[in-house]
Every structure is written in structure tokens, then in C-alpha cells.
């Protein structure tokens, strides 16, 4: 697929990273307490490499806060603040506004320090949603990265609005009558697109270069940006800890989690699109949380994925950036 | 007795108590150390044709149980400190609109995220004054699983009797510790069902017109009667009013319906309290350590006694004054900086004889610690 971009706001061909060019500097250091095979810790590490030194991290309550900061150690080589569950985006907004004010008054060196807020799916899509929407609406120079492992893993695998249909969790248990989670995953991407953000993207640490490019691109945006990162959780997904990357790739190859970006309103795939999508079963069968799902139920999920995939394809094919639309209207 | 015996966590005992009391609706949000309550009810409630809803946060959770309770279900939510903080506004609404519901706070260390997996008893005063404005509130606690079960049943009964939110203040040790619970047979513990209006359809129903005994019959919201519910000061129809006599009348009603029934609302246990030279006053899991001290010292002939409070709000001042009357030392054993201590001091005749034996490091206060503090208080050195 094409990777060219027409939006003038952002550097055009952004294939900045190649494995050899990735910084060796670690801003998220090893020795933290994440579970074996945690894709979220990997994603944070990659994100920090792409963000670089001039970054302030605001971390909502969640796994990453717990595993990275156990007394007397910290995994963070960046300024890091852990806040309450609902308001990482609000504190990130305050940090950004405060830095701006200090720069204006000449109290701190005149260089751009990026305020980055991070949270899990619960802290972003449920309890932190109001704060996220507010921060994006106010237009702060803020990057929000959601690390979506599809349930409240920190408190022991309770369902969130990121939990997929029929997945078993401790508050959506799979029983004889009710087979797991009864609602579809919330599409936060579309909600963020509806905020008219300059840059919105989905990503996965299974495609590290793509993910880092997106974080870097989002960092360069002078305004609000949102990156939604699907991260495998072997503990919560009941999957072997050596399959984190494999499952991440299958999520894209089956179309369960499409990887794309929306820049100035223009949708674009950022990875080579598979000629033929694999059946969703390939993605689900490696995960214990879907163990109870019957072939008939898989058909329902497959149908939904097909429809959503087609809806996205149409957007990729037909959407135009605001700049394009503006110029077309001028003519 | 003679019912089913289980070896379970305190959170499970709370669930069993709630189901025994007729819980029909639960809305909650995961938070350590209360999550097991939600997890268990997500499986158990649908089996009893009840509703379990996981909400997007604690604000939504308490608001959902308020809505569900109005429609006629016995409703409950469960949380811990940070979530309890988020619930405070809606808790005030439930007080004002007189909506029966039960809020479980399995306390952990605070403030803020605090000690997510460790215990404290630091929310006692938040339960009392967390929401803004003058109001009365009912808050209960217990120290073992049998009592957790029965006090949970009491909580539902009080909520229905007085049309008020009731707070259950448990703590992390109680919530996660496993011990024996014997579930009473159906009918063994009294249950208070919702008092529903006898008025038929087409007859004006006044949601806030008390009967002679002070109770307010309810009509299922969305049922046959059309009525108004608001968090503003309101008249007997539920319509907002700024009329000073109506405002004053409602304020008095909200306060008096609780404060005038302290005797009915008071649950407590006592061990050798009557002839105690040193009276320990405790509640929740710290009362277990206090009880151990009392039993141990009594065997050696020391006159120690324990008053275990199960009703923390409205504070049973008369009871405490009476029990502490003859004691030379009164020692409040709790795991906070002295929240019940203040209430005890203002209740007793001689506040100077009241001391605090506390521990606020996230671990359970041990009998040894209590004994060491007692030696200092009694002037015997360590």
C-alpha cells in the first residue's frame, strides 16, 4: 500500500526507522516486574525509544504503573508521574500547559518537551474517557497512547469496554447460558477521529518499526495526537507467554485489529495489506479466553470482522484529508 | 443455624449475605481489594435472575444502583477508597432523594492510590462526611465472616427501613482472609422488604410524605405512579423547593430519621466490658487482635474488656459512655490516625482517660503491639 501523504503538517515519507537505526538508549529499563511475555512492557520500551529524552510521561493507574515503579526501583529514565485512574489525560494537559507557561516566561530552556499521557484500555476507554475527550477537545500539544490489553489485567482480568465479544473474563465469565463478554469492543479510534485530531493511529508492538514510526510522527505533531496500541497479555488472554508477538501479528492478519492511521482526516493502511485475510479462528484458537467459543459463534465474529474490515477499506479508499477537501472547495 | 458451611473470603461472605438479603442488582467497577465481590456476583446474580452490570467507573456504579433501586430492586455496589471518593457526590444524592442502597467499601491504605493491596481503616470519617452538606448516614462494619454476613443483611434491612444509603466498611484483611461461614437457613435472619405504597393507579402518590411511623412507602419508578425525584431540596411531591420551611423540614427529616433511631441502628459486641479496668474499643479486623489480647489477659486475671463496635455511624455515643463509665483506661484500637478515637472522646465523661492504640503501616495491628501500647498507657513501661 501507499505510504505517501499529502498533509503538509507532517513530514511526508515517515519511514524513519530501520532496525539498525533504532536508538540503543533505554528510557524504560529492564528489571521491571511485568509478567513473562508482556507485550505492553515491550511497547512502552519501544515508545520511549521513539519519544526520546525531552518527554514527560503521565501514567494512569494500571499494570505499567505497578510493574515499573516498585520501591526502591524505577524502570523510568524519563520524568514520570503516576496519577489516579481516571485522569492521565487531564494531568498530561496540565503538564503541557505548565511547560508552555514556564517556557514563555523564560524559566526553563526554550525547547519543546513533549507531554505524553499513557493508560490502559480501562484507564482510557472507561474511567479515563471523559478526561481523554476533554484533553483532545482543548487541543493540547499532547500525545495520548492507549495500551489496550483488552481487560483490567492489573486487578485480575475484569472486562472493560476494550474486551472483545465473547472473551471470558472474571466479571464476564463464560458459563452455560452466557458465553463471556456480551458486547462488542468499543471503537475508540473512530471517537478520536471524530475529535478532528491531526493524527490518530492504531499500532502493535508486533510491528515495532511501524509502531515507533507512528509514535515519532505523533510526537512531531504540534497538537493533540492519539495512538491506540493493541498489546498481548498472556496472563489475561490465557495464552502461552511466547506467543505475544505471534498473536499481535495474527490480530492484523485476520483483520481483528486493523492497523492504520488517520492523518488530517485521511485514512491509510501503514502495513502491507494481506492478500487474503486469515480466518479469525486462527487468532482466537491460541487464547484460553476464547476456549468456550463455538463454531457458530466464531461465524458471528467473522461476519462482524468482515463488515468492519470492509467499512475501513472504504474509508481508506475514499477519505480525503481536510487539506485536500479545502483545496478542492477553493477550486 | 445448621445451614451450609463454607470456608471462604470475607468478600464472599458479603456476597452471600447480600444474596440472602435479596440482592437483585449489582453495579460495580474493579478495584482491589473489593473486586471479588463483583466477580462472584457476575456469576451468581444472573443465576438468580438478578442483574450484574460492570460500569465504566465508580461514579457510574453508584448512579446505576440508585436508578435500579428506584425501580424496586435491592441494589448494591462495592469498591475501595479511591472508588469511594468518586462515589461521594452520588452518595449525597441517595441521601437527599432517600434511595435505599448498600455501598461496600473494602478499605485499603489511602489517601489516593495509597496501599492498593494493604489494609487500613482510614475511610471511617469519609463515610460520615465525604459527601458535602449536612446529612446523617449509616455505616456498619464487622470483624469476622459470620458477622460480615449478618451485618450485610442488616445493611439491606436498614436501607429499606429508613430509605437511606448504608455503607459497609470492611477492610483488606477481612475481605481476603479465609475463614468459616455458616450460612443461616432462609428465614433465620429477619429480612425487611421494600415498603411499597398501597395506592392504586390513578391516585396521587406522594413519594416524600412519611407515614405516621416515619417510613416512606415507595412506588416502583416507571410503574403506575408518575413522580419526581431530585437532588434539590424538595417537597412531598418531590418537586424542588426553596421555601425555608420546606428546606428546614427536609433537613430535619433527613437527620432525625437516622439520629432518632440510634438504638435500633446500633450493633455491637462486648467481651468482659462490664467490670473492665481497661476497656478496649475496636471494630473491623483490628477488633480481632484486641479480642485476642482481652482473652489472653483475662486468663491471667487482668481486668481487660472489649467493646466491639459494628455500627460506626450514627455513632453509638450513649452506649460508649455507658460501657466506658467504670473503666480507668479506655483505649481505642484502630488502624488510622484516630478517627473513632475522636468520637469516643466526645462521647465519654472523661476524655482524658481515652487513648489510642493504632497502626498505620498497612499491616494488621498485632496483639503484641496492642499490649506494648497498653503497658505505656498504664504507666508500666515497655
XYZ file of C-alpha atoms in Angstrom, chain A residues 94-229:
136
model
C -1.717 20.446 32.887
C 1.896 19.410 32.354
C 1.769 20.643 28.778
C 0.164 23.967 29.696
C 2.563 24.428 32.618
C 5.616 23.775 30.486
C 4.331 26.223 27.905
C 3.886 28.918 30.544
C 7.352 28.340 32.007
C 8.914 28.491 28.549
C 7.096 31.705 27.782
C 8.368 33.266 30.988
C 11.886 32.105 30.258
C 12.073 29.983 33.386
C 13.069 26.849 31.501
C 15.172 26.404 28.335
C 13.244 27.180 25.192
C 12.950 23.692 23.791
C 9.980 21.503 23.077
C 9.281 18.966 25.794
C 6.509 16.605 24.775
C 3.829 15.767 27.263
C 2.788 12.150 26.796
C -0.063 10.531 28.682
C -0.408 6.771 28.745
C -3.073 4.470 30.064
C -4.532 1.025 29.642
C -7.813 0.216 27.981
C -9.768 0.722 31.214
C -7.970 3.952 32.054
C -8.575 5.220 28.523
C -11.837 3.817 27.272
C -13.821 3.576 30.526
C -12.911 5.627 33.551
C -10.471 7.956 31.765
C -12.632 8.593 28.754
C -14.044 11.926 29.859
C -10.555 13.235 30.614
C -9.274 11.961 27.266
C -12.069 13.604 25.332
C -11.573 16.874 27.197
C -7.821 16.939 26.577
C -8.239 16.197 22.887
C -11.004 18.769 22.531
C -8.896 21.508 24.164
C -6.176 20.849 21.623
C -3.161 20.465 23.889
C 0.193 19.559 22.419
C -0.342 16.170 23.997
C 0.228 12.638 22.817
C -2.037 10.034 24.365
C -1.070 6.408 23.932
C -3.563 3.748 24.937
C -2.065 0.344 25.635
C -5.039 -1.877 25.088
C -4.737 -5.384 26.519
C -8.481 -5.761 26.410
C -9.346 -6.080 30.116
C -8.437 -4.847 33.595
C -5.407 -7.085 33.951
C -3.991 -5.240 36.951
C -6.902 -6.125 39.218
C -7.294 -9.637 37.808
C -8.847 -9.718 34.328
C -12.179 -7.940 34.632
C -13.915 -6.924 31.442
C -13.540 -3.408 30.097
C -15.098 -1.706 27.099
C -11.985 -2.872 25.238
C -12.776 -6.533 25.853
C -13.761 -8.340 22.658
C -17.107 -10.045 22.157
C -17.373 -13.423 23.932
C -13.979 -13.231 25.638
C -14.114 -14.768 29.129
C -13.095 -12.518 31.993
C -13.635 -12.725 35.726
C -16.625 -10.365 35.565
C -17.846 -11.756 32.255
C -17.346 -15.441 32.959
C -18.118 -17.984 30.277
C -20.994 -20.094 31.537
C -23.501 -22.446 30.008
C -26.036 -19.694 29.400
C -23.919 -16.583 28.929
C -20.729 -17.264 26.951
C -18.406 -14.493 28.152
C -18.473 -10.804 27.305
C -21.764 -9.843 25.699
C -20.896 -6.610 23.916
C -18.544 -5.632 21.120
C -15.326 -3.774 21.672
C -15.694 -0.010 21.765
C -14.225 1.708 18.714
C -12.270 4.482 20.394
C -10.347 5.178 17.195
C -13.464 6.467 15.486
C -14.299 8.603 18.505
C -10.833 10.118 18.404
C -11.151 10.703 14.654
C -14.425 12.475 15.387
C -12.459 14.872 17.624
C -10.767 16.077 14.410
C -7.299 15.324 15.668
C -4.325 15.928 13.399
C -3.068 12.412 13.963
C -4.727 9.180 15.112
C -3.245 5.707 14.647
C -3.520 2.107 15.692
C -0.396 0.063 16.213
C 1.030 -3.065 17.722
C 4.449 -3.892 19.175
C 4.326 -6.965 16.924
C 5.225 -4.470 14.201
C 7.832 -2.478 16.122
C 9.121 -0.262 13.330
C 5.609 0.708 12.303
C 4.726 1.447 15.931
C 7.816 3.562 16.513
C 7.252 5.499 13.313
C 3.758 6.309 14.477
C 4.888 7.434 17.909
C 7.581 9.591 16.351
C 5.100 11.044 13.912
C 2.604 11.718 16.706
C 5.374 13.369 18.710
C 6.124 15.753 15.855
C 2.500 16.829 15.583
C 2.041 20.214 17.170
C -1.277 19.426 18.757
C -3.213 16.504 20.157
C -2.495 13.024 18.868
C -3.771 9.592 19.812
C -2.148 6.204 19.292
C -4.057 3.041 20.103
C -1.731 0.128 20.670
